[in-house]
Coordinates of N, CA and C in Angstrom, one line a residue:
X1318 N 15.1 16.7 15.2 CA 16.1 15.7 14.7 C 15.5 14.3 14.7
X1319 N 14.4 14.1 15.5 CA 13.8 12.8 15.5 C 13.3 12.3 14.2
X1320 N 12.5 13.1 13.4 CA 12.0 12.7 12.1 C 13.2 12.3 11.1
X1321 N 14.3 13.1 11.2 CA 15.4 12.8 10.3 C 16.0 11.4 10.6
X1322 N 16.2 11.2 11.9 CA 16.7 9.9 12.3 C 15.8 8.7 11.9
X1323 N 14.5 9.0 12.1 CA 13.5 7.9 11.7 C 13.6 7.6 10.2
X1324 N 13.7 8.6 9.4 CA 13.8 8.4 7.9 C 15.1 7.7 7.6
X1325 N 16.2 8.0 8.3 CA 17.4 7.3 8.0 C 17.3 5.8 8.4
X1326 N 16.5 5.6 9.5 CA 16.3 4.2 10.0 C 15.5 3.4 9.1
X1327 N 14.5 4.0 8.4 CA 13.6 3.2 7.6 C 13.9 3.3 6.1
X1328 N 14.9 4.1 5.7 CA 15.2 4.4 4.3 C 15.4 3.2 3.5
X1329 N 16.0 2.1 4.0 CA 16.2 0.9 3.2 C 15.0 0.0 3.0
X1330 N 13.8 0.5 3.4 CA 12.6 -0.3 3.2 C 12.3 -0.4 1.7
X1331 N 12.9 0.6 0.9 CA 12.6 0.6 -0.5 C 13.3 -0.6 -1.2
X1332 N 14.3 -1.2 -0.6 CA 14.9 -2.4 -1.1 C 14.0 -3.6 -1.1
X1333 N 12.9 -3.5 -0.4 CA 11.9 -4.6 -0.3 C 11.0 -4.6 -1.5
X1334 N 11.1 -3.6 -2.3 CA 10.1 -3.4 -3.4 C 10.7 -3.9 -4.7
X1335 N 9.9 -4.8 -5.4 CA 10.4 -5.4 -6.6 C 9.8 -4.6 -7.8
X1336 N 10.2 -4.9 -9.0 CA 9.8 -4.2 -10.2 C 8.3 -4.3 -10.4
X1337 N 7.7 -3.2 -10.9 CA 6.3 -3.2 -11.1 C 5.5 -2.7 -9.9
X1338 N 6.2 -2.5 -8.8 CA 5.5 -1.9 -7.6 C 6.2 -0.6 -7.2
X1339 N 5.4 0.4 -6.9 CA 5.9 1.7 -6.5 C 5.7 1.9 -5.0
X1340 N 6.6 2.7 -4.4 CA 6.5 3.0 -3.0 C 6.6 4.5 -2.8
X1341 N 5.8 5.0 -1.9 CA 5.8 6.4 -1.5 C 6.0 6.4 0.0
X1342 N 6.9 7.2 0.5 CA 7.2 7.3 1.9 C 6.9 8.7 2.4
X1343 N 6.2 8.9 3.5 CA 6.0 10.2 4.0 C 6.0 10.0 5.6
X1344 N 7.0 10.6 6.2 CA 7.1 10.4 7.7 C 7.0 8.9 8.0
X1345 N 6.0 8.5 8.8 CA 5.9 7.1 9.2 C 4.9 6.4 8.4
X1346 N 4.5 7.0 7.2 CA 3.5 6.4 6.4 C 4.1 5.9 5.1
X1347 N 3.7 4.7 4.7 CA 4.2 4.1 3.5 C 3.0 3.7 2.6
X1348 N 3.1 4.0 1.3 CA 2.0 3.5 0.4 C 2.7 2.7 -0.7
X1349 N 2.1 1.6 -1.0 CA 2.5 0.8 -2.1 C 1.4 0.8 -3.2
X1350 N 1.8 0.8 -4.4 CA 0.8 0.7 -5.5 C 1.4 0.1 -6.7
X1351 N 0.5 -0.5 -7.5 CA 0.9 -1.2 -8.7 C -0.2 -1.1 -9.7
X1352 N 0.1 -1.2 -10.9 CA -1.0 -1.3 -11.9 C -0.9 -2.7 -12.6
X1353 N -2.0 -3.3 -12.9 CA -2.0 -4.6 -13.6 C -3.3 -4.7 -14.4
X1354 N -3.2 -5.6 -15.3 CA -4.4 -5.9 -16.2 C -4.6 -7.3 -16.2
X1355 N -5.3 -7.8 -17.3 CA -5.7 -9.2 -17.3 C -4.5 -10.1 -17.5
X1356 N -3.3 -9.5 -17.9 CA -2.1 -10.4 -18.1 C -1.2 -10.3 -16.9
X1357 N -1.2 -9.3 -16.2 CA -0.4 -9.2 -15.0 C -1.2 -9.5 -13.8
X1358 N -0.5 -10.0 -12.7 CA -1.2 -10.5 -11.6 C -0.9 -9.6 -10.4
X1359 N -1.7 -9.6 -9.3 CA -1.4 -8.8 -8.1 C -0.4 -9.5 -7.2
X1360 N 0.2 -10.6 -7.6 CA 1.2 -11.2 -6.8 C 2.4 -10.4 -6.4
X1361 N 3.0 -9.6 -7.3 CA 4.2 -8.7 -6.9 C 3.9 -7.8 -5.7
X1362 N 2.6 -7.3 -5.7 CA 2.3 -6.4 -4.5 C 2.3 -7.2 -3.2
X1363 N 1.7 -8.4 -3.3 CA 1.7 -9.3 -2.1 C 3.1 -9.7 -1.7
X1364 N 4.0 -10.0 -2.6 CA 5.3 -10.3 -2.3 C 6.1 -9.2 -1.6
X1365 N 5.7 -7.9 -2.0 CA 6.3 -6.8 -1.4 C 5.8 -6.6 0.1
X1366 N 4.5 -6.9 0.3 CA 4.0 -6.9 1.7 C 4.7 -7.9 2.5
X1367 N 5.0 -9.1 2.0 CA 5.7 -10.1 2.7 C 7.1 -9.7 3.0
X1368 N 7.8 -9.1 2.1 CA 9.1 -8.6 2.3 C 9.2 -7.5 3.3
X1369 N 8.2 -6.6 3.3 CA 8.2 -5.5 4.3 C 7.9 -6.1 5.7
X1370 N 7.1 -7.1 5.8 CA 6.8 -7.7 7.0 C 8.1 -8.4 7.6
X1371 N 8.9 -9.0 6.7 CA 10.2 -9.6 7.2 C 11.1 -8.5 7.6
X1372 N 11.2 -7.4 6.8 CA 12.0 -6.3 7.1 C 11.7 -5.7 8.4
X1373 N 10.4 -5.5 8.7 CA 10.0 -4.9 10.0 C 10.3 -5.8 11.2
X1374 N 10.2 -7.1 11.0 CA 10.6 -8.1 12.0 C 12.1 -8.0 12.3
X1375 N 12.9 -7.9 11.2 CA 14.3 -7.8 11.4 C 14.7 -6.6 12.1
X1376 N 14.1 -5.4 11.8 CA 14.5 -4.2 12.5 C 13.7 -3.9 13.7
X1377 N 12.8 -4.8 14.1 CA 12.0 -4.7 15.4 C 11.1 -3.5 15.3
X1378 N 10.5 -3.2 14.2 CA 9.5 -2.2 14.0 C 8.2 -2.9 13.8
X1379 N 7.2 -2.5 14.6 CA 5.9 -3.2 14.4 C 5.1 -2.4 13.4
X1380 N 4.5 -3.2 12.5 CA 3.5 -2.6 11.5 C 2.2 -2.5 12.2
X1381 N 1.3 -1.7 11.6 CA -0.1 -1.6 12.0 C -1.0 -2.0 10.9
X1382 N -1.2 -3.3 10.8 CA -2.1 -3.8 9.7 C -3.6 -3.2 9.9
X1383 N -4.0 -2.9 11.1 CA -5.3 -2.4 11.3 C -5.5 -1.0 10.7
X1384 N -4.4 -0.3 10.3 CA -4.5 1.0 9.7 C -4.3 0.9 8.2
X1385 N -4.2 -0.3 7.7 CA -4.0 -0.5 6.2 C -5.2 -1.0 5.5
X1386 N -5.4 -0.5 4.3 CA -6.5 -0.9 3.5 C -6.0 -1.1 2.0
X1387 N -6.9 -1.8 1.2 CA -6.6 -1.9 -0.2 C -7.7 -1.1 -0.9
X1388 N -7.2 -0.3 -1.9 CA -8.1 0.5 -2.7 C -7.9 0.1 -4.2
X1389 N -8.8 -0.7 -4.8 CA -8.7 -1.1 -6.2 C -9.3 0.1 -7.0
X1390 N -8.4 0.8 -7.7 CA -8.8 1.9 -8.6 C -9.0 1.4 -10.0
X1391 N -10.2 1.7 -10.6 CA -10.4 1.3 -11.9 C -11.5 2.2 -12.5
X1392 N -11.5 2.3 -13.8 CA -12.5 3.2 -14.5 C -13.9 2.6 -14.3
X1393 N -14.9 3.4 -14.4 CA -16.3 2.9 -14.4 C -16.6 1.9 -15.5
X1394 N -17.3 0.9 -15.1 CA -17.7 -0.1 -16.1 C -16.7 -1.2 -16.3
X1395 N -15.5 -1.1 -15.8 CA -14.5 -2.1 -16.0 C -14.8 -3.3 -15.1
X1396 N -14.4 -4.4 -15.5 CA -14.6 -5.6 -14.7 C -13.2 -6.3 -14.5
X1397 N -13.2 -7.1 -13.5 CA -11.9 -7.8 -13.2 C -12.1 -8.6 -11.9
X1398 N -11.3 -9.6 -11.8 CA -11.4 -10.4 -10.6 C -10.4 -10.0 -9.5
X1399 N -9.7 -8.9 -9.7 CA -8.7 -8.4 -8.8 C -9.3 -8.0 -7.5
X1400 N -10.6 -7.6 -7.5 CA -11.3 -7.3 -6.2 C -11.3 -8.5 -5.3
X1401 N -11.3 -9.7 -5.8 CA -11.3 -10.9 -5.0 C -10.0 -11.4 -4.5
X1402 N -8.9 -10.7 -4.9 CA -7.6 -11.1 -4.4 C -7.5 -10.5 -3.0
X1403 N -7.0 -11.3 -2.1 CA -6.8 -11.0 -0.7 C -5.4 -10.7 -0.4
X1404 N -5.1 -9.4 0.1 CA -3.8 -9.1 0.5 C -3.6 -9.2 2.0
X1405 N -2.4 -9.6 2.4 CA -2.2 -9.8 3.8 C -0.9 -9.2 4.3
X1406 N -0.9 -8.7 5.5 CA 0.3 -8.3 6.2 C 0.4 -9.3 7.3
X1407 N 1.4 -10.2 7.2 CA 1.5 -11.3 8.2 C 0.3 -12.2 7.9
X1408 N -0.4 -12.4 9.0 CA -1.6 -13.3 8.9 C -2.9 -12.4 8.8
X1409 N -2.8 -11.1 8.8 CA -3.9 -10.2 8.9 C -4.4 -9.9 7.4
X1410 N -5.6 -10.2 7.1 CA -6.2 -9.8 5.8 C -6.5 -8.3 5.8
X1411 N -6.1 -7.7 4.7 CA -6.4 -6.2 4.6 C -7.8 -6.0 4.0
X1412 N -8.6 -5.1 4.5 CA -9.9 -4.9 4.0 C -9.8 -4.1 2.7
X1413 N -10.7 -4.5 1.7 CA -10.8 -3.8 0.5 C -11.9 -2.7 0.7
X1414 N -11.6 -1.4 0.4 CA -12.5 -0.3 0.6 C -12.8 0.4 -0.7
X1415 N -13.9 1.1 -0.6 CA -14.3 1.9 -1.8 C -13.7 3.3 -1.8
X1416 N -13.3 3.8 -0.6 CA -12.7 5.1 -0.6 C -11.7 5.1 0.6
X1417 N -10.8 6.0 0.6 CA -9.8 6.2 1.6 C -9.4 7.7 1.8
X1418 N -9.2 8.1 3.0 CA -8.9 9.5 3.2 C -7.4 9.6 3.6
X1419 N -6.7 10.5 2.9 CA -5.3 10.7 3.2 C -4.9 12.1 3.2
X1420 N -4.4 12.6 4.3 CA -4.1 14.0 4.4 C -5.2 15.0 4.1
X1421 N -6.4 14.6 4.5 CA -7.6 15.4 4.3 C -8.3 15.3 2.9
X1422 N -7.8 14.4 2.1 CA -8.4 14.2 0.8 C -8.9 12.8 0.7
X1423 N -10.2 12.7 0.3 CA -10.8 11.3 0.2 C -10.8 10.9 -1.3
X1424 N -10.2 9.8 -1.5 CA -10.1 9.2 -2.9 C -11.1 8.0 -2.9
X1425 N -11.8 7.9 -4.0 CA -12.6 6.7 -4.2 C -12.1 5.8 -5.3
X1426 N -12.6 4.6 -5.4 CA -12.1 3.7 -6.4 C -12.5 4.0 -7.8
X1427 N -13.2 5.1 -8.0 CA -13.5 5.5 -9.4 C -12.8 6.7 -9.8
X1428 N -11.7 7.0 -9.1 CA -10.8 8.2 -9.4 C -11.5 9.5 -9.2
X1429 N -12.3 9.6 -8.2 CA -12.9 10.9 -7.8 C -12.3 11.2 -6.5
X1430 N -12.2 12.5 -6.1 CA -11.7 12.8 -4.8 C -12.5 13.9 -4.2
X1431 N -12.5 14.0 -2.9 CA -13.3 15.0 -2.2 C -12.4 15.5 -1.1
X1432 N -12.4 16.8 -0.9 CA -11.6 17.4 0.2 C -12.5 17.6 1.4
X1433 N -12.0 17.1 2.5 CA -12.8 17.1 3.8 C -12.1 18.1 4.7
X1434 N -12.9 18.8 5.5 CA -12.4 19.8 6.4 C -12.7 19.3 7.8

């Protein structure tokens, strides 16, 4: 019953998400993602992080910024200044990584994935 109650407790976190940003919830894990190009900016994603930080403070749930990373996915050969954009949770800057492992699958920023055992 504990997981069900937890989901009910955090279910309204999706109200922190504005248009252009998607959210995926799985147990106590939340993923945010957005797509943007030269005309759109990464600002909506940062504003969602700020809203989630305020939400967590309100509900007295602590976030774990040390477990959070930024993965900028783009096709090979593409250029952009979005790698230089710094995302923050509270005052903690999130590191930008080239790959991330989630549920045993490693994803890289060039849209390749590897299954790890």
